[in-house]
Short mmCIF file of C-alpha atoms and ligand atoms in Angstrom, two decimals:
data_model
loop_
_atom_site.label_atom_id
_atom_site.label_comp_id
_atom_site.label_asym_id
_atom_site.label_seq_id
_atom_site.Cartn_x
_atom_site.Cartn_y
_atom_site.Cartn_z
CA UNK L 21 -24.15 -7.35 22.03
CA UNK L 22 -22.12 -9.10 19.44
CA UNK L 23 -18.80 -10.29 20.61
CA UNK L 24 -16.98 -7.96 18.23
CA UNK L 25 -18.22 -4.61 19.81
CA UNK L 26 -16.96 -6.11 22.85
CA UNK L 27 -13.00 -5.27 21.76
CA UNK L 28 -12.45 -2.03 22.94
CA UNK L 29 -8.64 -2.13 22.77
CA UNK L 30 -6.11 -4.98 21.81
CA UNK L 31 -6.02 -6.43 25.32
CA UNK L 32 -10.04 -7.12 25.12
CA UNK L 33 -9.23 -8.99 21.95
CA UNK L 34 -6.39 -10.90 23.61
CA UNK L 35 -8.41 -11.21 27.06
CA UNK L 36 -11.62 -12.86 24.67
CA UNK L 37 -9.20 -14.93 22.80
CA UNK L 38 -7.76 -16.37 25.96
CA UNK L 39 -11.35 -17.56 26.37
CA UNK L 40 -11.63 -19.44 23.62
CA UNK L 41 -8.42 -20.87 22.01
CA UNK L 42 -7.04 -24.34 23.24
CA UNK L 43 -3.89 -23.21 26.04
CA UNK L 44 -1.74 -25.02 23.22
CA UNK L 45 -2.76 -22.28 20.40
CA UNK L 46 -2.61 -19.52 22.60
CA UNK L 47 0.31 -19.99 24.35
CA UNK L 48 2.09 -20.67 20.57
CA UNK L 49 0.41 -17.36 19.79
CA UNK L 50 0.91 -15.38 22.71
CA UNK L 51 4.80 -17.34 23.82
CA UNK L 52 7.86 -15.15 24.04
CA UNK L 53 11.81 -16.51 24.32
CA UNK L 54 12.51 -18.21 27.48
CA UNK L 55 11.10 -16.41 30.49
CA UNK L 56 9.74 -13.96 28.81
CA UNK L 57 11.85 -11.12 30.10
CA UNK L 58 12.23 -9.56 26.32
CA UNK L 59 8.34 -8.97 25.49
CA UNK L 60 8.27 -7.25 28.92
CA UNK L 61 11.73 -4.76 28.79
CA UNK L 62 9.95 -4.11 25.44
CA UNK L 63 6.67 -3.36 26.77
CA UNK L 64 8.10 -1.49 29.53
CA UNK L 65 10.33 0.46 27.04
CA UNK L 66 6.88 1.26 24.94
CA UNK L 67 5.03 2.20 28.04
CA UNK L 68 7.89 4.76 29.23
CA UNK L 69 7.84 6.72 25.90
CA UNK L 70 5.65 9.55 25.68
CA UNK L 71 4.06 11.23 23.13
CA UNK L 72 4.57 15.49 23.08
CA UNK L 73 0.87 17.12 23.53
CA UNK L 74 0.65 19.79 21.27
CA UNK L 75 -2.44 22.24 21.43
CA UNK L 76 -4.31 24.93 19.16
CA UNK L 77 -2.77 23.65 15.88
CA UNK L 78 -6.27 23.04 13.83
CA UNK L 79 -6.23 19.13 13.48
CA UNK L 80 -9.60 18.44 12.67
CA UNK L 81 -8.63 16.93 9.15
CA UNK L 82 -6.45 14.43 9.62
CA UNK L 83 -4.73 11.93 7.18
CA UNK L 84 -3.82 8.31 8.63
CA UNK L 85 -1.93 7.38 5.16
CA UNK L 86 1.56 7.32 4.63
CA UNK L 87 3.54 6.13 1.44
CA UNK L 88 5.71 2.80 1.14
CA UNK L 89 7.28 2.13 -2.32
CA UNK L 90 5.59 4.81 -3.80
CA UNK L 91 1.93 3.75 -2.62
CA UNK L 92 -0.17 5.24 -0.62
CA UNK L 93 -1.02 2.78 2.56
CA UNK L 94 -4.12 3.44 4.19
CA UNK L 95 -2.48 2.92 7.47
CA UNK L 96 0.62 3.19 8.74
CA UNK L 97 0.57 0.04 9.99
CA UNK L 98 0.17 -3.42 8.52
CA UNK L 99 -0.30 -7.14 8.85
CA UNK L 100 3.14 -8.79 10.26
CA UNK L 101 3.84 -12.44 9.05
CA UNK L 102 2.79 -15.16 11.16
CA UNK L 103 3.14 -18.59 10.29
CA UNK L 104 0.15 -21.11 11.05
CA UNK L 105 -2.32 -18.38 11.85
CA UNK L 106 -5.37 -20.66 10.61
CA UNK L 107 -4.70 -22.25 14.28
CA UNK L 108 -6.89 -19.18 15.77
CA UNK L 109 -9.78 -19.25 13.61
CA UNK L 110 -11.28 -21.60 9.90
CA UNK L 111 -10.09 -18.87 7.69
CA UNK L 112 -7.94 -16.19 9.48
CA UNK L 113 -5.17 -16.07 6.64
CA UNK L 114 -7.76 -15.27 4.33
CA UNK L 115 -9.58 -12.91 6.26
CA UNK L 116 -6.24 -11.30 7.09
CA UNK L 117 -6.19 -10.92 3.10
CA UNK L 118 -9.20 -9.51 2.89
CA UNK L 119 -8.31 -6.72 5.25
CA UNK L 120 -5.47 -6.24 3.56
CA UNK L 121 -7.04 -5.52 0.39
CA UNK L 122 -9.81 -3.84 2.02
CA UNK L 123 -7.92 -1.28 3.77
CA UNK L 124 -4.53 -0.88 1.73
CA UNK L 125 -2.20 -2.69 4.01
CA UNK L 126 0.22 -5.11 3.21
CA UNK L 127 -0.60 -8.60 4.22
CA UNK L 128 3.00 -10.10 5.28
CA UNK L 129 2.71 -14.42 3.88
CA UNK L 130 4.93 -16.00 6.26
CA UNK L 131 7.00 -19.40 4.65
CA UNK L 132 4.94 -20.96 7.02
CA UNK L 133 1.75 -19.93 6.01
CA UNK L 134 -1.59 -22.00 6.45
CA UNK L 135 -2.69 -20.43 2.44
CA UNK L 136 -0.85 -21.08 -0.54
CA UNK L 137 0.84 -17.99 -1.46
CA UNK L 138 -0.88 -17.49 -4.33
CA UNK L 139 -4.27 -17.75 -2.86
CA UNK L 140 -3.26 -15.34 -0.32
CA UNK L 141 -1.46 -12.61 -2.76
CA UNK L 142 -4.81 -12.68 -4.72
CA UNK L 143 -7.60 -12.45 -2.33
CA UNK L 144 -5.10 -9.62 -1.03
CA UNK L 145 -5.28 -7.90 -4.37
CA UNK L 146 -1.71 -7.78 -4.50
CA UNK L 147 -1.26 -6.09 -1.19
CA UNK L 148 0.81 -8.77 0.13
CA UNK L 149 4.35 -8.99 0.85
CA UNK L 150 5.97 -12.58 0.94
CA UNK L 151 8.11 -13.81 4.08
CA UNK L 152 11.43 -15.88 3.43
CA UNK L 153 12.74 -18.02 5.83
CA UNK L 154 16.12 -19.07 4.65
CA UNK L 155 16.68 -22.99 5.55
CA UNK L 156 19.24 -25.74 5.50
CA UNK L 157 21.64 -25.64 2.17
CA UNK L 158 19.14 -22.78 0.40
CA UNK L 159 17.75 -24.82 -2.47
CA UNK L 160 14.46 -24.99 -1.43
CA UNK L 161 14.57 -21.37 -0.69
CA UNK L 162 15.52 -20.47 -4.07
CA UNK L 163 12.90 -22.58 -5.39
CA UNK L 164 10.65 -20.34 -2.81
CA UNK L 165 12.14 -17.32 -3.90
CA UNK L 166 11.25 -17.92 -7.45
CA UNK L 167 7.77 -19.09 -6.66
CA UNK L 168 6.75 -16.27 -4.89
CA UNK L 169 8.39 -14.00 -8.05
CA UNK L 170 5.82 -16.06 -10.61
CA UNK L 171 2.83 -15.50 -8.18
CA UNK L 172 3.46 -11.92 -8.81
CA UNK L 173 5.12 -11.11 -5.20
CA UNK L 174 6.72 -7.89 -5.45
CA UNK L 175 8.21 -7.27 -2.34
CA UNK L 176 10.28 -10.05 -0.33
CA UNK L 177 10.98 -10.00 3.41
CA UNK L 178 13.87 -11.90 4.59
CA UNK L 179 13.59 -13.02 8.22
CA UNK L 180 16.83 -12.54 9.83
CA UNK L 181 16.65 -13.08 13.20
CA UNK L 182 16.12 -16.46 13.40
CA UNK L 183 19.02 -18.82 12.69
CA UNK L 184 18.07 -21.41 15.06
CA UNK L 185 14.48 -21.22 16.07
CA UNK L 186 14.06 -19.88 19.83
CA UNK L 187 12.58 -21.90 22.74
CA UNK L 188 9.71 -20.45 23.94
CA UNK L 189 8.60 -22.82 26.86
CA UNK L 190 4.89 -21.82 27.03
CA UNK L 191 4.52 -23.47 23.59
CA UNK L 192 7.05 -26.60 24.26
CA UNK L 193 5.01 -27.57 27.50
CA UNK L 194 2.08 -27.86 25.46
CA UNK L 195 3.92 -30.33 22.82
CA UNK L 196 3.69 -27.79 20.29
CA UNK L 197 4.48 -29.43 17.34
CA UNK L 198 4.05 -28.73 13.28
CA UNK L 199 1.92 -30.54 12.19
CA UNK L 200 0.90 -31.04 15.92
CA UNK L 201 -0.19 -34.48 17.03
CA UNK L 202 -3.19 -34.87 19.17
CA UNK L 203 -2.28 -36.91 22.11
CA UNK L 204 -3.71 -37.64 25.39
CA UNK L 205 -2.90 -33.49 26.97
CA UNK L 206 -3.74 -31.97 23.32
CA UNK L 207 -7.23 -34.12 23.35
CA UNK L 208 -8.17 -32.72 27.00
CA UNK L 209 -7.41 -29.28 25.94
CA UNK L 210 -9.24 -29.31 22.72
CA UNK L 211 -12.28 -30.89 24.57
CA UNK L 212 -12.28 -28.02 26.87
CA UNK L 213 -12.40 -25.68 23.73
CA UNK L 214 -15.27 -26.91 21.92
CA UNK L 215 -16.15 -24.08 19.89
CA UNK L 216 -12.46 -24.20 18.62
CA UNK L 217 -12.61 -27.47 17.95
CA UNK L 218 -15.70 -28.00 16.33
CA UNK L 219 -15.08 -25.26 13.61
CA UNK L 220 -11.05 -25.37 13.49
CA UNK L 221 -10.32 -28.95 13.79
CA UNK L 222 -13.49 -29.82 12.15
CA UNK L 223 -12.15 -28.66 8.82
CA UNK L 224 -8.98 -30.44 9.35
CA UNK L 225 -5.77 -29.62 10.70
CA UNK L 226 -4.03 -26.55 9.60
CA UNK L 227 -0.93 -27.24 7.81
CA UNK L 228 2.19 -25.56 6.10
CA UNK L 229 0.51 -25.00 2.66
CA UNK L 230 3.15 -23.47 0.68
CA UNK L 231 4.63 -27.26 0.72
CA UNK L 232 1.80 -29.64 0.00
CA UNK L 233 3.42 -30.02 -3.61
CA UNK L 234 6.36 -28.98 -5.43
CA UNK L 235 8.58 -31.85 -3.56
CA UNK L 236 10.27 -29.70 -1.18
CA UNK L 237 9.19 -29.96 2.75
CA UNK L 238 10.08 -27.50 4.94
CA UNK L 239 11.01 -28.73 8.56
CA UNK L 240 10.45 -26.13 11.14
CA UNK L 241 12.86 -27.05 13.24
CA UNK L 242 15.76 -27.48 10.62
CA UNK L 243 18.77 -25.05 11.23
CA UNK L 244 18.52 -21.73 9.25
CA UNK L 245 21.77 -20.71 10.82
CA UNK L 246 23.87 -21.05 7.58
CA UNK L 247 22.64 -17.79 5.61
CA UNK L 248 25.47 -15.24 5.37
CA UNK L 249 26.11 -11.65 4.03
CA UNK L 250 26.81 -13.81 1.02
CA UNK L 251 23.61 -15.18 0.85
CA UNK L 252 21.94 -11.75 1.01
CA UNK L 253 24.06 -10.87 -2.11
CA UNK L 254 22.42 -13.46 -4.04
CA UNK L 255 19.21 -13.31 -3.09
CA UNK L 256 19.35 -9.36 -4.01
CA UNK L 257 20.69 -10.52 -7.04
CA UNK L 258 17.97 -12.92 -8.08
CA UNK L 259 14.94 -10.89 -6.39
CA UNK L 260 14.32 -7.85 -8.80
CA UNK L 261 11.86 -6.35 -6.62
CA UNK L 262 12.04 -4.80 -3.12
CA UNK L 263 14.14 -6.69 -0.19
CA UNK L 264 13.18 -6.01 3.05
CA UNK L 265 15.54 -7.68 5.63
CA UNK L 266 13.48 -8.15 9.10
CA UNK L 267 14.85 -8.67 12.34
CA UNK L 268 17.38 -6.45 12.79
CA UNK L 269 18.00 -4.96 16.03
CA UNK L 270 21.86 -3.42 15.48
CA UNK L 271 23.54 -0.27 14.08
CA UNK L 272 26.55 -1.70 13.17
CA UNK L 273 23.91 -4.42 11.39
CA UNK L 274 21.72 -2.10 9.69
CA UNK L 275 24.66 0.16 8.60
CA UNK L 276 25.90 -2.46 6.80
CA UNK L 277 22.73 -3.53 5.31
CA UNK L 278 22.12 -0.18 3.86
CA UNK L 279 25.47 -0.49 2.27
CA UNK L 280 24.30 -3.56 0.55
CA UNK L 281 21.31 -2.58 -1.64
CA UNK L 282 18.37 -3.43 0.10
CA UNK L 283 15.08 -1.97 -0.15
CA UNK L 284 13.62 -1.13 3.59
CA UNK L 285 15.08 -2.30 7.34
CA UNK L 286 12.66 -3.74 9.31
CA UNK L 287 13.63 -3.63 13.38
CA UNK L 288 12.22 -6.32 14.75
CA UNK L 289 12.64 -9.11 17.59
CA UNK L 290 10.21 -11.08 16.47
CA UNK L 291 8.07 -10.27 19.22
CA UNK L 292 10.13 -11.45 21.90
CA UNK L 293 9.86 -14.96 20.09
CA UNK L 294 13.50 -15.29 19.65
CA UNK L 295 16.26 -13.90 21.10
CA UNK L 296 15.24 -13.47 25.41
CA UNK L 297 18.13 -10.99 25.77
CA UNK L 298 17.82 -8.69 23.12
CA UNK L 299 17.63 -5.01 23.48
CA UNK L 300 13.99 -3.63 23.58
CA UNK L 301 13.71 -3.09 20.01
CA UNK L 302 11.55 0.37 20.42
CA UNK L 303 14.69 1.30 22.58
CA UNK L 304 17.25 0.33 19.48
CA UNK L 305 15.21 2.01 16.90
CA UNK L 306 16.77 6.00 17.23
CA UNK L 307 20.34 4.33 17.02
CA UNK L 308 19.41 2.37 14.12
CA UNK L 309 17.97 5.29 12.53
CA UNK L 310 20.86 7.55 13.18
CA UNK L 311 23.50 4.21 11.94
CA UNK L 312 20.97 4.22 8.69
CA UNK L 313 20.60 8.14 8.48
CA UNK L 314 17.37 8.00 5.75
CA UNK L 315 19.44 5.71 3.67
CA UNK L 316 16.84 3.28 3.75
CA UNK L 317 13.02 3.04 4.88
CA UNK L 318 13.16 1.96 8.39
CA UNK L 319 10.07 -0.54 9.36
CA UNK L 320 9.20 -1.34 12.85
CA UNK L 321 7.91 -4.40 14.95
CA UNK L 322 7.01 -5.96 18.19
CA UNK L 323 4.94 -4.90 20.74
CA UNK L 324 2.31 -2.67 19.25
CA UNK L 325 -0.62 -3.19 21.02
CA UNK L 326 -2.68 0.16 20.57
CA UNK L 327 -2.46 3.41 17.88
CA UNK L 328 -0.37 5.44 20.29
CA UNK L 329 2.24 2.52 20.20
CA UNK L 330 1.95 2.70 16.54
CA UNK L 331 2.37 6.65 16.82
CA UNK L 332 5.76 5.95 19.40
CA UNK L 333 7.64 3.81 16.51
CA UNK L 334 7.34 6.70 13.89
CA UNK L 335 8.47 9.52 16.53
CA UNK L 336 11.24 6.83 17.35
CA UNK L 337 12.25 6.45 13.44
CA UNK L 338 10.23 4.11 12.07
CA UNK L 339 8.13 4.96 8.66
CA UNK L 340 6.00 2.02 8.65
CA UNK L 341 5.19 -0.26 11.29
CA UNK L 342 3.54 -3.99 11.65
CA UNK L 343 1.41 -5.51 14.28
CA UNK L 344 1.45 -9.21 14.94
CA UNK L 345 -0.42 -11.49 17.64
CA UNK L 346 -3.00 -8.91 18.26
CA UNK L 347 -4.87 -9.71 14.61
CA UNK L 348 -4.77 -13.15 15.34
CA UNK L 349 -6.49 -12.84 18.76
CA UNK L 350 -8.97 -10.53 17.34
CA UNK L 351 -9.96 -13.34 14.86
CA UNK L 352 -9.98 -15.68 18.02
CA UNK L 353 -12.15 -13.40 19.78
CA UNK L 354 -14.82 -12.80 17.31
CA UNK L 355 -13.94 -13.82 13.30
CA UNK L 356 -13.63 -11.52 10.80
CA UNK L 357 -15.80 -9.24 12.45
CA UNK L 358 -13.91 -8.97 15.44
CA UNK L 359 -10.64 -8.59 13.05
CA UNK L 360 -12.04 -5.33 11.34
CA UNK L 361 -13.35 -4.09 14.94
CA UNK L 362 -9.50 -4.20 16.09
CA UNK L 363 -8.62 -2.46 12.70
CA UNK L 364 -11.12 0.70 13.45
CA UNK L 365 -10.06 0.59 17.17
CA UNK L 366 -6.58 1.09 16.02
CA UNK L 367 -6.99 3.57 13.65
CA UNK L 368 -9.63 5.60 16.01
CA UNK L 369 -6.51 5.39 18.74
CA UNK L 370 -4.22 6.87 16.31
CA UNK L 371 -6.28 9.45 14.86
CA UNK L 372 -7.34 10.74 18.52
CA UNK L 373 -3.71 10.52 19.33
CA UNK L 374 -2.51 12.63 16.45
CA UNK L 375 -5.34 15.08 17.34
CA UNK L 376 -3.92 15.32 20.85
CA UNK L 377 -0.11 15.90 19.33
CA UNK L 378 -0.98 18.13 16.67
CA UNK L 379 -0.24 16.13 13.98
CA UNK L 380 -3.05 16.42 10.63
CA UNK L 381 -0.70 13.96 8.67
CA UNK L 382 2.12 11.22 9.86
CA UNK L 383 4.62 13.16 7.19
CA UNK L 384 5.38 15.85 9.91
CA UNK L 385 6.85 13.01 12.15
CA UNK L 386 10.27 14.16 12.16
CA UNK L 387 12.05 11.22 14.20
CA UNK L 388 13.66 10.57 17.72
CA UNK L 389 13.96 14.01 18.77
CA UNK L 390 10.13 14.98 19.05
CA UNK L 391 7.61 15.87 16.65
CA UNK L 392 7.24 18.79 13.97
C1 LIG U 409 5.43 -14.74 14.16
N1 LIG U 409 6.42 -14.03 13.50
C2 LIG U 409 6.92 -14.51 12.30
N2 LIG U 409 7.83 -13.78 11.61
C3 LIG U 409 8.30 -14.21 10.41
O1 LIG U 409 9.10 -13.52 9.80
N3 LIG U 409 7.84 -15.41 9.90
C4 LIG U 409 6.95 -16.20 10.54
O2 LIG U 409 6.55 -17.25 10.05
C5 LIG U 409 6.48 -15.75 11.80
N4 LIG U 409 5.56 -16.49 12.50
C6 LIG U 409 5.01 -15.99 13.65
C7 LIG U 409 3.99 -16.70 14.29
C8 LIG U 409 3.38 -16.16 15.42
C9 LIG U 409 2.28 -16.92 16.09
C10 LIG U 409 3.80 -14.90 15.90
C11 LIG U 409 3.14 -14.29 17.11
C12 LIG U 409 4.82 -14.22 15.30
C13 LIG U 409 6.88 -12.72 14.00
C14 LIG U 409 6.04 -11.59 13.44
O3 LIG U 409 6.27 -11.38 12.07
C15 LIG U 409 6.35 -10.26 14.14
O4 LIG U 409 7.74 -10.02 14.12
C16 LIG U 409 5.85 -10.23 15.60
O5 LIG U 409 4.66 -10.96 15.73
C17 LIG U 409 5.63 -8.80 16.04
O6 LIG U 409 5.33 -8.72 17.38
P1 LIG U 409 3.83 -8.63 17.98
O7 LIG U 409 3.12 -7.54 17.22
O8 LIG U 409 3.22 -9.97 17.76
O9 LIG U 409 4.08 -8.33 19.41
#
């Protein structure tokens, strides 16, 4: 049996990725903010929601697609933006591309990308979304901004929630670094991980390829903490096309943001990478929605492991949802196979799900207080 057939659900993919990624890439991957209590108050907060079981309502054609900007998505989830994600497989931003074009879902490009942007936005066919991390006094991310406009971009995402980036002491023990230096601890683990390293390493290290020219370097570690509401205002004033600010996990937050002409809300907490305290975001998503009340498209993240967590964000609020480390460790587990075999396990979850909630299409979702 190929590996691929193997993933039967999200945690197989993360269980076979385990396997085979270095402990240094995994634990980057698979890391949450200080002890980790946020990832599991979120998980717990997923796992306590339930989904009303509806019966004799004729399901048996069912639609999976829901629109976002006036196109049709073939999902209603999509491809969250990680940074680095070459680190779990030769390839994995582009085969995350590929997917996206393949299936109609938007690819998020992280700043921090192992692609060039426009490599990325192309194999995606334009279904790709680029990620802005604002950083130090904003001139390089202007310069980004206006890059990502000429490569045809036409929706931004502005990463919010990270002002100074978190600690996440699975990934520091390792000596996580970017670009990560291979001493003594990093060459035992790779060693240990030969398939990794013969195909990953083998083709070089993955870097931040969005800054290999153009004279700008971005430091990971530099503070981001100087954006303001002010900032916002500009870069809605020089991004003509849809603003998506990510990372917001506030009413009072996402009131205001609605007030101040963006495009789509995206509640996120970065999947537990950031802030260790912070509300279970599946938890602050009906107060959101009620602070936002349809102003704005809400967008949901963190968490989603399977299609009935997917089908718990939209009852919560959410219209459109992203999943994040669970593509990458399907890539780890078994390449671009294994990636598309997590896609069809998701969608297969969902679609049984509706089935079992009486749901033919995800329009009928009519938010926190049940379903149609
Ligand atoms: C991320 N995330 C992220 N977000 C962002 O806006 N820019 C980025 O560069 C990154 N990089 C990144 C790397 C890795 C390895 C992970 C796991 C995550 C956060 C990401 O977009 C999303 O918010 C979470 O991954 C969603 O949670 P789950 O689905 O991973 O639990």
């Amino acid at each position: 049996m190929g590996r691929a057939a193997r993933i039967h659900s999200a945690q197989d993919a993360r269980r076979l990725a385990r396997r085979r990624l270095p402990w240094m890439v995994f634990d980057y991957i698979d890391g949450a903010a200080g002890g980790e209590a946020g990832a599991r108050r979120n998980r717990a907060a997923l796992d306590a929601l339930t989904l009303r079981p509806r019966i004799l309502r004729d399901v048996h054609d069912r639609s999976l697609s829901v629109p976002v900007f006036g196109q049709d998505m073939g999902r209603p989830f999509g491809i969250a933006p990680m940074g680095m994600c070459n680190l779990s497989g030769p390839g994995a931003d582009l085969m995350l591309a590929r997917l996206a074009a393949r299936e109609t879902i938007p690819l998020g490009v992280s700043t921090v990308a192992s692609t060039p942007m426009e490599q990325l936005i192309d194999t995606a066919e334009g279904h790709a979304w680029f990620q802005l991390y604002f950083s130090g006094d904003g001139t390089g991310t202007f310069k980004l901004v206006e890059r990502a406009r000429t490569a045809g971009y036409e929706v931004l995402i502005l990463t919010a929630d990270v002002p100074e980036v978190g600690r996440r002491p699975r990934e520091l023990r390792h000596g996580f670094t970017m670009p990560f230096r291979i001493g003594p601890r990093q060459f035992l683990d790779f060693a240990l991980h030969p398939q990794w390293s013969l195909s990953t390493l083998a083709r070089g290290r993955p870097q931040m390829a969005n800054f290999l020219k153009d004279g700008y370097a971005f430091d990971r570690t530099e503070s981001r903490a100087r954006a303001d509401w002010d900032t916002l205002a500009r870069l809605r004033d020089a991004w003509p096309g849809k603003l998506v600010v990510k990372g917001v996990l506030d009413a009072e937050d996402a009131a205001r943001l609605a007030q101040c002409g963006v495009d789509a809300i995206q509640v996120s907490s970065h999947g537990a990478r950031q802030l260790e305290g912070a509300p279970a975001p599946i938890a602050a998503l009906p107060d959101i929605a009620a602070a936002v009340a349809g102003r704005v498209p809400l967008f949901f993240d963190s968490g989603l492991c399977s299609g009935e967590d997917v089908l718990k964000a939209l009852t919560q609020g959410a219209g459109f949802t992203f999943l994040g480390r669970v593509w990458q460790f399907a890539i780890a587990a078994a390449g671009e196979e294994g990636l598309q075999r997590l896609f069809e396990v998701l969608s297969s979850e969902l679609s049984i799900a509706m089935a079992q909630t009486g749901l033919s299409d995800l329009r009928g979702i009519d938010g926190p207080d049940g379903q149609a």
